[in-house]
Short mmCIF file of C-alpha atoms in Angstrom, two decimals:
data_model
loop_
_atom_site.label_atom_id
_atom_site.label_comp_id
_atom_site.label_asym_id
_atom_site.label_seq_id
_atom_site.Cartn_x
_atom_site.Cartn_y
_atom_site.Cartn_z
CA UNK A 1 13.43 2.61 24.77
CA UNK A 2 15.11 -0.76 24.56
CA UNK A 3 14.74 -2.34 21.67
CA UNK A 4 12.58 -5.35 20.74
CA UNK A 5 14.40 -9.16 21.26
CA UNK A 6 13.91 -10.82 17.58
CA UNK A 7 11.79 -13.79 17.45
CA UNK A 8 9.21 -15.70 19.03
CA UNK A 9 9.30 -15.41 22.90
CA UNK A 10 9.97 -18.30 25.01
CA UNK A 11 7.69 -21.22 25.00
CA UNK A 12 6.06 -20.49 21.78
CA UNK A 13 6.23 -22.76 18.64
CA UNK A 14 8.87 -22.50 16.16
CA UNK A 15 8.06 -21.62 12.63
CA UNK A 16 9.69 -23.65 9.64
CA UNK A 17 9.06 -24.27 5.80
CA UNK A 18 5.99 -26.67 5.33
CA UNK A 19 7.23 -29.84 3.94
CA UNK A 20 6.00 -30.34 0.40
CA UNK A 21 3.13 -31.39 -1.16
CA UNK A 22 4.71 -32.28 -4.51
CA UNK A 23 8.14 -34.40 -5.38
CA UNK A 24 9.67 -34.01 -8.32
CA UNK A 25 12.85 -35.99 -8.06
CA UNK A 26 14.45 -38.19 -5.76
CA UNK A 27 18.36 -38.50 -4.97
CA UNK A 28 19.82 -41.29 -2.02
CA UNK A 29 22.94 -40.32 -0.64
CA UNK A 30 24.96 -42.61 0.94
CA UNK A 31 28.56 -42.55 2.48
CA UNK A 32 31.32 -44.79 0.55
CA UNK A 33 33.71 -44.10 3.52
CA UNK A 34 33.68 -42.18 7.38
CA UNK A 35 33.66 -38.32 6.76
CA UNK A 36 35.31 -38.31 9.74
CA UNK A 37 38.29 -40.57 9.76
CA UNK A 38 38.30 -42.26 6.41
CA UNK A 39 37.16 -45.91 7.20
CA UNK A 40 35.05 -48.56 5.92
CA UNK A 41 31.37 -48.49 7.44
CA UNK A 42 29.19 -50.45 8.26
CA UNK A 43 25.77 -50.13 6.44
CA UNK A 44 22.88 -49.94 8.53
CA UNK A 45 18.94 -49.45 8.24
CA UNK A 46 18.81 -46.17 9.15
CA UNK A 47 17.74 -43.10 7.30
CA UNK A 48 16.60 -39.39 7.60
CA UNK A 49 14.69 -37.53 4.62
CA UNK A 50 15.41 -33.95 4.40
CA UNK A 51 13.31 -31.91 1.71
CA UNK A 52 15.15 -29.10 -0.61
CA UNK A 53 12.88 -26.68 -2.80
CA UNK A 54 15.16 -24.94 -5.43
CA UNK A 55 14.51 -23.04 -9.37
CA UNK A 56 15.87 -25.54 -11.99
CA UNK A 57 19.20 -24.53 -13.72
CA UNK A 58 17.67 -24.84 -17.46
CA UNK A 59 15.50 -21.97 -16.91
CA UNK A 60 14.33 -20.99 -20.80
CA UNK A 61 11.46 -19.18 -21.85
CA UNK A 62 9.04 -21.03 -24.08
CA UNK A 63 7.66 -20.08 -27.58
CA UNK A 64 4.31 -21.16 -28.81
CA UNK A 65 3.92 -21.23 -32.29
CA UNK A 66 -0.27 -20.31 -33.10
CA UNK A 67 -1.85 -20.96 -36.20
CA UNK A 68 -4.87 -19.34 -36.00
CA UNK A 69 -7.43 -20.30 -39.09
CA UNK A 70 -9.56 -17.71 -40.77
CA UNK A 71 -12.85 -18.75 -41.62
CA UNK A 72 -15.57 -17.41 -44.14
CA UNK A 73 -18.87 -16.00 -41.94
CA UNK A 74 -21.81 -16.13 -44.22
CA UNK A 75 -23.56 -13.82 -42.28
CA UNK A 76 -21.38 -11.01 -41.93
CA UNK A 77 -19.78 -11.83 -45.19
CA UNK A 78 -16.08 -11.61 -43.87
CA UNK A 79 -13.62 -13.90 -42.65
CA UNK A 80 -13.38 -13.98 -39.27
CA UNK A 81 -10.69 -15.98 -36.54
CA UNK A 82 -10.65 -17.22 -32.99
CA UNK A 83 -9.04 -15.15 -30.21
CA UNK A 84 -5.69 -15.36 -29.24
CA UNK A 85 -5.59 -14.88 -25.42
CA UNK A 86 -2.06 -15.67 -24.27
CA UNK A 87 -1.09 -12.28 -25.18
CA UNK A 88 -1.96 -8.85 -26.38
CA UNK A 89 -3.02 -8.19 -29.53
CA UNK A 90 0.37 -8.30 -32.11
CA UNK A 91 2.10 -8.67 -28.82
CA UNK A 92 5.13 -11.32 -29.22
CA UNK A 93 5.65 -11.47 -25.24
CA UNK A 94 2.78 -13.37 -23.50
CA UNK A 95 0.98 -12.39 -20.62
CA UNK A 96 2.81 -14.40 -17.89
CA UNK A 97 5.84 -11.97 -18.80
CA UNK A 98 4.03 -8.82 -19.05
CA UNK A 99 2.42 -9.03 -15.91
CA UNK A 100 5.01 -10.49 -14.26
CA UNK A 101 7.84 -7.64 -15.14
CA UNK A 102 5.03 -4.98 -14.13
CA UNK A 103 4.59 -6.39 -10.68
CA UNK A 104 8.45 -6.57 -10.42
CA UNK A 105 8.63 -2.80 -11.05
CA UNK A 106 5.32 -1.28 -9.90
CA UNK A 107 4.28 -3.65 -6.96
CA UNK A 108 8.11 -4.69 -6.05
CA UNK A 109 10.07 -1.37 -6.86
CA UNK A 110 12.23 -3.00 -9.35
CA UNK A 111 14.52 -0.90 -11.82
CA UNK A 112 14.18 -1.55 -15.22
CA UNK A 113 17.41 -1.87 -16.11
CA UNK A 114 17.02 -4.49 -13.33
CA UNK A 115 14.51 -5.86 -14.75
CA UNK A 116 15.98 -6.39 -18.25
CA UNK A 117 18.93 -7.60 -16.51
CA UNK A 118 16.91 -10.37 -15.07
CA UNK A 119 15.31 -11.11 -17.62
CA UNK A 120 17.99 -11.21 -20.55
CA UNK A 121 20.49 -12.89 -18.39
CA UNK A 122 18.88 -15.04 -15.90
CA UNK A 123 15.40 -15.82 -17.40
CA UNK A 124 16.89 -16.12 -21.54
CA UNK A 125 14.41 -14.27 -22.23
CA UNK A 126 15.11 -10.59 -24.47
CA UNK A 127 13.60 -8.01 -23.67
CA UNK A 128 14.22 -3.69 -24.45
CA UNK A 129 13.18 -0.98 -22.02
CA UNK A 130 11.27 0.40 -24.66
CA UNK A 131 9.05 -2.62 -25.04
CA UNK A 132 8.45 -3.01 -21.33
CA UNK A 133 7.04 0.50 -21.18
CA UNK A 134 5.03 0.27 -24.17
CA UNK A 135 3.39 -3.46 -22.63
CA UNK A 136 2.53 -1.46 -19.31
CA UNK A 137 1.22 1.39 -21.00
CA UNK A 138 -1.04 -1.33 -22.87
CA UNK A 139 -2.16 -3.11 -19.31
CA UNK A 140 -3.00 0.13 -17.37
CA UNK A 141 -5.52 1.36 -20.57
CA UNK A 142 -7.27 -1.86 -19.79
CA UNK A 143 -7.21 -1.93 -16.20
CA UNK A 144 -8.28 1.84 -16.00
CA UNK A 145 -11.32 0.18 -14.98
CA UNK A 146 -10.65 -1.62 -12.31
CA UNK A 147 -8.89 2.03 -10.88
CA UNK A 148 -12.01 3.95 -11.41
CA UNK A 149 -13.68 1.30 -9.33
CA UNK A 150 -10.90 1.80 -6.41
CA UNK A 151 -11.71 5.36 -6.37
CA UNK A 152 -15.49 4.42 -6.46
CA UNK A 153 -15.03 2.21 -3.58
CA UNK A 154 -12.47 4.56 -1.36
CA UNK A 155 -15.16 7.59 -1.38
CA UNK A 156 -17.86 4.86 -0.25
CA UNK A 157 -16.21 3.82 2.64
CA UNK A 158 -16.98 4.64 5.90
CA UNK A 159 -13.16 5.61 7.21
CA UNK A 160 -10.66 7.07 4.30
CA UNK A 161 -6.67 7.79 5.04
CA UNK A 162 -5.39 9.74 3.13
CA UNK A 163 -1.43 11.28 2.69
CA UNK A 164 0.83 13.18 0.09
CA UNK A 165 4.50 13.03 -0.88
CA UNK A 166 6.64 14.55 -3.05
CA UNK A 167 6.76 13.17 -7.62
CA UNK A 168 8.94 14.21 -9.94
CA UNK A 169 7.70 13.89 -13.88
CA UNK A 170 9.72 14.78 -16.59
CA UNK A 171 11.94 16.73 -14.29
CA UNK A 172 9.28 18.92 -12.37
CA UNK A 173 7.80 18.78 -9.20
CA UNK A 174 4.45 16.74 -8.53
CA UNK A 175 2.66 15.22 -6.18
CA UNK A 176 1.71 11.91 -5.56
CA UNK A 177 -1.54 11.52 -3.66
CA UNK A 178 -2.91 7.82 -1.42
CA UNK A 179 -6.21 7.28 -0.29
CA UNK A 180 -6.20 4.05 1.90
CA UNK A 181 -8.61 2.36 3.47
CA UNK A 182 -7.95 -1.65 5.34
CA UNK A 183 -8.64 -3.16 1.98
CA UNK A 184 -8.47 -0.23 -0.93
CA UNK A 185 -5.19 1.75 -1.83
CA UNK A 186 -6.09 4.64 -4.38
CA UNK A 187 -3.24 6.17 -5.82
CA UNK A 188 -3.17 9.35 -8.04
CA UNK A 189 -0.26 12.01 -9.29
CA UNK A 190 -0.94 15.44 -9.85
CA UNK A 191 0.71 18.88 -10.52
CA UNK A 192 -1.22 20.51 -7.61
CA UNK A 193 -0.20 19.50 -3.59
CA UNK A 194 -3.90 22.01 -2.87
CA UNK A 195 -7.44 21.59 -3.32
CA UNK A 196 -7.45 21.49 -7.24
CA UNK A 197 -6.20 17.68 -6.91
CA UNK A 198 -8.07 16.88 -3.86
CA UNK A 199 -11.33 18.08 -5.93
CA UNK A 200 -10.31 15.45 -8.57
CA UNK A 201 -10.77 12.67 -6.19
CA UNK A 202 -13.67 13.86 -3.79
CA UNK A 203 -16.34 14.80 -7.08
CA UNK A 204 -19.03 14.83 -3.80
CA UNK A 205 -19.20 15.64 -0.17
CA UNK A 206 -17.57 12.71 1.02
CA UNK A 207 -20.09 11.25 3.89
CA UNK A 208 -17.56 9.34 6.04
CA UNK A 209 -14.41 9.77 8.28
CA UNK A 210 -11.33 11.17 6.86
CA UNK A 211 -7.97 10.76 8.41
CA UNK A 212 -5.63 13.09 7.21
CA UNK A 213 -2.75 14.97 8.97
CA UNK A 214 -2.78 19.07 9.92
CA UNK A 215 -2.30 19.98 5.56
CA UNK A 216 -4.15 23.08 4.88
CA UNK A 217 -5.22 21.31 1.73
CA UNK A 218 -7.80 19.27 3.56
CA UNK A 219 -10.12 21.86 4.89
CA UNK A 220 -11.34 22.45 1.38
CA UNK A 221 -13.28 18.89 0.88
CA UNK A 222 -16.68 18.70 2.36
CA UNK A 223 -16.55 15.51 5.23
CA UNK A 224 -19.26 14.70 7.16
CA UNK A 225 -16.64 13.98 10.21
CA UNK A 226 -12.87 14.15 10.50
CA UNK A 227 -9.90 13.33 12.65
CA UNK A 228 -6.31 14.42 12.47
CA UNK A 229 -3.53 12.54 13.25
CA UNK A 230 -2.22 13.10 16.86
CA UNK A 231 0.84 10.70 15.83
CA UNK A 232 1.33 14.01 13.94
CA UNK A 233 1.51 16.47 16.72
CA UNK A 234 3.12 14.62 18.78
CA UNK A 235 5.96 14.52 16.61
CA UNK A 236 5.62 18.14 16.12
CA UNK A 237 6.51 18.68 19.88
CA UNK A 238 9.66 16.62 19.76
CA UNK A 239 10.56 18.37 16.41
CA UNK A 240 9.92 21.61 18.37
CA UNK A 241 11.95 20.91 21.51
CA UNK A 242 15.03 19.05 19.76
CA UNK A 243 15.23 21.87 16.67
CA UNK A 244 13.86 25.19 18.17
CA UNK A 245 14.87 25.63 21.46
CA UNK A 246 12.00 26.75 23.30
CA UNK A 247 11.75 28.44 26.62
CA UNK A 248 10.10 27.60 29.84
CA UNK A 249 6.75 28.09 29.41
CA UNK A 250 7.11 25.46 26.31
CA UNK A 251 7.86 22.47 28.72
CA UNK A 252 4.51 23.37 30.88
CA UNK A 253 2.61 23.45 27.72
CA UNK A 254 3.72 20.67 26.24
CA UNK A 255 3.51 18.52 29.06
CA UNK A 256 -0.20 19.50 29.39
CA UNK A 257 -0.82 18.78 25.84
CA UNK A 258 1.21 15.29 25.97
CA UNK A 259 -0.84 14.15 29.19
CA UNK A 260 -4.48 15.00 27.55
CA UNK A 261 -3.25 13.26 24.43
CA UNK A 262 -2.41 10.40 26.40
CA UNK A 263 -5.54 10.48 28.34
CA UNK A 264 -7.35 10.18 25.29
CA UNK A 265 -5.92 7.61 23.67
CA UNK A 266 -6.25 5.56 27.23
CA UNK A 267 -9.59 6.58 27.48
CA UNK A 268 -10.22 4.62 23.65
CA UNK A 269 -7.82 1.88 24.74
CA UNK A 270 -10.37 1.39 28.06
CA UNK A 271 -13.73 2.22 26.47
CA UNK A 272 -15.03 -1.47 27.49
CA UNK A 273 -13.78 -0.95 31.07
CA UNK A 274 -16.14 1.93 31.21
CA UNK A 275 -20.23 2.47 31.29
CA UNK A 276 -21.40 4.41 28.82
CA UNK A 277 -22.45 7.31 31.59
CA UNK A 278 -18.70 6.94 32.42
CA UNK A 279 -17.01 7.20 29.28
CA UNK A 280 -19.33 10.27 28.48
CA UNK A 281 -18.34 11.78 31.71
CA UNK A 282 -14.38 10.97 30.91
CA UNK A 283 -15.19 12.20 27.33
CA UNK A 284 -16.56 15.31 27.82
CA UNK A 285 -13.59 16.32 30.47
CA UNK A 286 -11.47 15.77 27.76
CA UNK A 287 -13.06 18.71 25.77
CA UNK A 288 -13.03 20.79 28.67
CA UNK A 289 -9.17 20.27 29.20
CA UNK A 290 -8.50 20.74 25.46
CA UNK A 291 -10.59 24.15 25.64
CA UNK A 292 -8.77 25.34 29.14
CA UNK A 293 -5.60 24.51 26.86
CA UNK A 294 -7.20 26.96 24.16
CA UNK A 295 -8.18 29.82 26.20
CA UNK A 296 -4.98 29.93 28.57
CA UNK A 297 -2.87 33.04 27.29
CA UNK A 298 0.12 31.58 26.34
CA UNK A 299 3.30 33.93 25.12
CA UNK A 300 5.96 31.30 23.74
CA UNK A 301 5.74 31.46 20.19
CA UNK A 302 5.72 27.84 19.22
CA UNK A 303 2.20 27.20 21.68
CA UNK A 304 0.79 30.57 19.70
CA UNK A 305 1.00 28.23 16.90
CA UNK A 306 -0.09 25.13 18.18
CA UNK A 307 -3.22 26.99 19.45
CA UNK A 308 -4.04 28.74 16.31
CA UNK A 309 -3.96 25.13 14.79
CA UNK A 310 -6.19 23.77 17.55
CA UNK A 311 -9.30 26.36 17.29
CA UNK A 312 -9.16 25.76 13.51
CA UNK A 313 -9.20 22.07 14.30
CA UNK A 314 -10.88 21.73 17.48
CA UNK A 315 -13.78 19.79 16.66
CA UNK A 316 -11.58 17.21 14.71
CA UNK A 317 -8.60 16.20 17.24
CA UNK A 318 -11.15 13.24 19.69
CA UNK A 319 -13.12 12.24 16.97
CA UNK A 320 -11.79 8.52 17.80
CA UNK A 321 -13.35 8.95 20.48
CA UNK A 322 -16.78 9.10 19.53
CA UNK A 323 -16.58 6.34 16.23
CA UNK A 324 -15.09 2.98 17.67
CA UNK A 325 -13.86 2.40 14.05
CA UNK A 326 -11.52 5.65 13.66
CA UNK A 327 -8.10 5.19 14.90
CA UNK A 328 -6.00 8.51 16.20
CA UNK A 329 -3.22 8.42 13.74
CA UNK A 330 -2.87 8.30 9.99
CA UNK A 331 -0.64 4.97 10.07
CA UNK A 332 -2.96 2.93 7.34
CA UNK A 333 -2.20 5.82 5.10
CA UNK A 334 1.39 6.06 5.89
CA UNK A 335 1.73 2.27 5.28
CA UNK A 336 -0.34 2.23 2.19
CA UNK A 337 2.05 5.20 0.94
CA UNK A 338 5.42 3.45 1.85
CA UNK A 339 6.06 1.53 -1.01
CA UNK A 340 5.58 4.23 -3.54
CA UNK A 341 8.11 5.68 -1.71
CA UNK A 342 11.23 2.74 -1.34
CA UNK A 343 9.77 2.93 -5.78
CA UNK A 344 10.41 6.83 -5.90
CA UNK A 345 13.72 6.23 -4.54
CA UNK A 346 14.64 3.61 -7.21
CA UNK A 347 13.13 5.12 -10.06
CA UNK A 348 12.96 8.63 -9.18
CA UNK A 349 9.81 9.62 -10.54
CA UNK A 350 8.43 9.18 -14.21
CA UNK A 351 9.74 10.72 -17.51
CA UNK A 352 6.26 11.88 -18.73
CA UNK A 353 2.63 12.24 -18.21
CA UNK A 354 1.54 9.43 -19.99
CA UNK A 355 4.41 6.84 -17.53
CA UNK A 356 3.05 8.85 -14.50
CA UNK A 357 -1.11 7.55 -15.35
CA UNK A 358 0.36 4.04 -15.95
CA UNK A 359 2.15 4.51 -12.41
CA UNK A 360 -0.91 5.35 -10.55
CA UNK A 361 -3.19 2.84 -12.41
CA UNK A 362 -0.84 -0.08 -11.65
CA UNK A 363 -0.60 0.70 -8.18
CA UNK A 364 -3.58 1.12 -7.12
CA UNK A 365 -4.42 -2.15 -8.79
CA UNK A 366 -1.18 -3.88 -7.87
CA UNK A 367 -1.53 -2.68 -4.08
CA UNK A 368 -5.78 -3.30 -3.60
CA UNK A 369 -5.04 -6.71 -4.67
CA UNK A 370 -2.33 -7.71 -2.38
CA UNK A 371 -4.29 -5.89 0.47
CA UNK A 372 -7.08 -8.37 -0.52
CA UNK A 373 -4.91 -11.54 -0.13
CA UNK A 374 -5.17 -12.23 -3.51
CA UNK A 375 -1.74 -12.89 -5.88
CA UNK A 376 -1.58 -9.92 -8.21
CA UNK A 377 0.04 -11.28 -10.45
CA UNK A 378 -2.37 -14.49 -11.24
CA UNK A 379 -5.54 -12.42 -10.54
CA UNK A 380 -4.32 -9.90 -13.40
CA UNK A 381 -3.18 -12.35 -15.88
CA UNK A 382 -6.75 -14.41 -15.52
CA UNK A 383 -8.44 -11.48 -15.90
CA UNK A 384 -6.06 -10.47 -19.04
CA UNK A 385 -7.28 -13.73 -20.65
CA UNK A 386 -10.98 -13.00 -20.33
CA UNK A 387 -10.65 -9.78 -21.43
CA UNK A 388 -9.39 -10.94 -24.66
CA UNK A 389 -11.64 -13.30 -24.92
CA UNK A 390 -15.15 -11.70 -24.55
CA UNK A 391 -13.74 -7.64 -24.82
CA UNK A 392 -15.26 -7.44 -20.84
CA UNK A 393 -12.86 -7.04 -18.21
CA UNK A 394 -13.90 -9.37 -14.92
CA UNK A 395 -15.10 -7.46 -11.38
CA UNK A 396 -12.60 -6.52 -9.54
CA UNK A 397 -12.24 -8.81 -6.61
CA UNK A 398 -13.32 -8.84 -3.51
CA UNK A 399 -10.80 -9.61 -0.31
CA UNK A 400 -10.63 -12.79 0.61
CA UNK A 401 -12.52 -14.31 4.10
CA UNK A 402 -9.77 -14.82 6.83
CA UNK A 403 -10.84 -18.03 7.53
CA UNK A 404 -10.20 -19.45 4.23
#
């Protein structure tokens, strides 16, 4: 397959930086003599404005010097003072930094010597690995909230993705675990890759759609429908004829099993096209060739297999086909799980128990947020300063209209 021609196609419009809204300065250039040849000119009326957006060179952090006055409460006979809420409690390092440096490493993948790098040398602003971690630690116990209330949501929804990869903490194996949905990203680490974690998330019978690929792990929950990924087994049969060499019955069962895929996924892509006699018709052929497929006696090892995995699954490979709203692969969950990854391979896991909570805490928020069009970073520190003000942390917020 050739590969994709970058940018827009022909006759579309072009895409440039807005001009904008705000000046801050203003500089005229004008030529003493011809670049060119060296010459007197001639001056002229003439002009053309052209617009440069760049970060000042006296970047320095500012300090704020508080004096916070203690006054006498007759009625709870104490002296009591005002909150502070540009920072955290004995914290010297406001929240604009805090939040900011946790994005950097849990939303961007950031290192942290990186991160101290950046901040010591190009920001002026000192900082120790130590602290960082012990400021996170401090932001996910408050946001813990807002997590439990991405898991709430995530086993409310009517569709749920979910995927696995492999965590290390403190040297050992784990497993870090993302439930996705268009707007939700629920991300939790755990010892167990089997039902022990899954039964951690799903505390009911979970009454929508999951999407989940062909682990074993899976079959424990209790779903009211699901539907495997077909992206999956598809890539199983290229795995299987580029790595195990197959004989020739493989090539006539694979090509039966590629065209009924196919078929499905055209039949889903043309559902409008169709009446809904027709597309019940089409539909239920579709069973009939997957349970022809089932019931044909085939000897090559690799199709024993596949079989085996289709009567276990057989009631959970067209389920797109019935709910409009259920796609055939587990891409949201795949997305949702990438960045974790590009972080693993940065940071290579967590150093202890405690760093791996704050990881999935500040992930899940970091990640539902920016799936919601809102900035992180802002939403996080305004809801920082209410919290310190009234003790309440705000709602979590909901994703923003698309016609905002």
């Amino acid at each position: 397959r050739g590969k994709k021609k970058p940018g827009r196609k022909n006759g579309h419009p072009g895409s440039r930086r807005e001009k904008p809204e705000r000046i801050d300065r203003h500089v005229a250039h004008r030529a003493k003599v011809c670049p060119d040849c060296g010459g007197p000119v001639k001056r002229c009326a003439e002009t053309r404005t052209r617009y440069i957006e760049d970060i000042p060179d006296n970047l320095q952090s500012e300090v704020t010097e508080h004096t916070i006055h203690r006054d006498w409460c007759p009625n709870c006979k104490k002296k009591v003072e005002p909150a502070v809420t540009e920072a955290m409690p004995n914290a010297t390092l406001g929240n604009r930094t805090l939040v900011l440096s946790a994005w950097l490493h849990y939303g961007l993948g950031t290192t942290l010597a990186q991160l101290v790098d950046v901040f010591n040398f190009h920001l002026a602003l000192k900082l120790t690995p130590g602290g960082l971690i012990q400021m996170w630690h401090r932001l996910a116990r408050i946001v813990v909230l807002w997590h439990e209330e991405i898991q709430r949501q995530a086993l409310e929804s009517a569709v749920l993705h979910g995927d696995e990869t492999g965590w290390r903490v403190n040297g050992k194996t784990h497993w870090l675990w993302c439930f996705a949905t268009e707007d939700v990203s629920f991300f939790m680490i755990d010892r167990s890759r089997g039902s022990p974690a899954l039964l951690k998330m799903f505390t009911q019978e979970f009454d929508g759609t999951l999407v989940t690929d062909f682990w074993a792990a899976y079959n424990a929950l209790a779903c009211a429908a699901r539907q495997k990924c077909l992206a999956h087994l598809l890539r199983d049969l290229e795995h299987v004829e580029k790595y195990k060499s197959p004989g020739p019955e493989w090539q006539v069962f694979a090509k039966k099993l590629r065209r009924l895929i196919m078929d499905a996924i055209r039949l889903r892509r043309r559902r409008a096209q169709h009446s809904p006699d027709a597309y019940a018709s089409r539909r239920r052929r579709i069973t009939k060739r997957l349970q022809a497929l089932i019931d044909t006696p085939w000897a090559d090892t690799q199709a024993k297999r596949l079989i085996k995995r289709f009567r276990r699954h057989q009631d959970e490979l067209f389920t797109f086909l019935e709910q409009p709203d259920v796609p055939f692969d587990n891409n949201l969950a795949e997305r949702s799980i990438r960045p974790a990854v590009i972080l693993r391979k940065n940071s290579n896991g967590n150093r202890s128990h405690q760093g791996a909570d704050t990881q999935a805490i500040l992930m899940s928020v970091f990640f539902t947020l920016k799936k919601r069009g809102h900035n992180p970073v802002a939403v996080i520190r305004d809801a920082l300063t209410e919290y310190l003000e009234t003790g309440q942390l705000p709602p979590l917020p909901e994703k923003i209209a698309a016609n905002r």
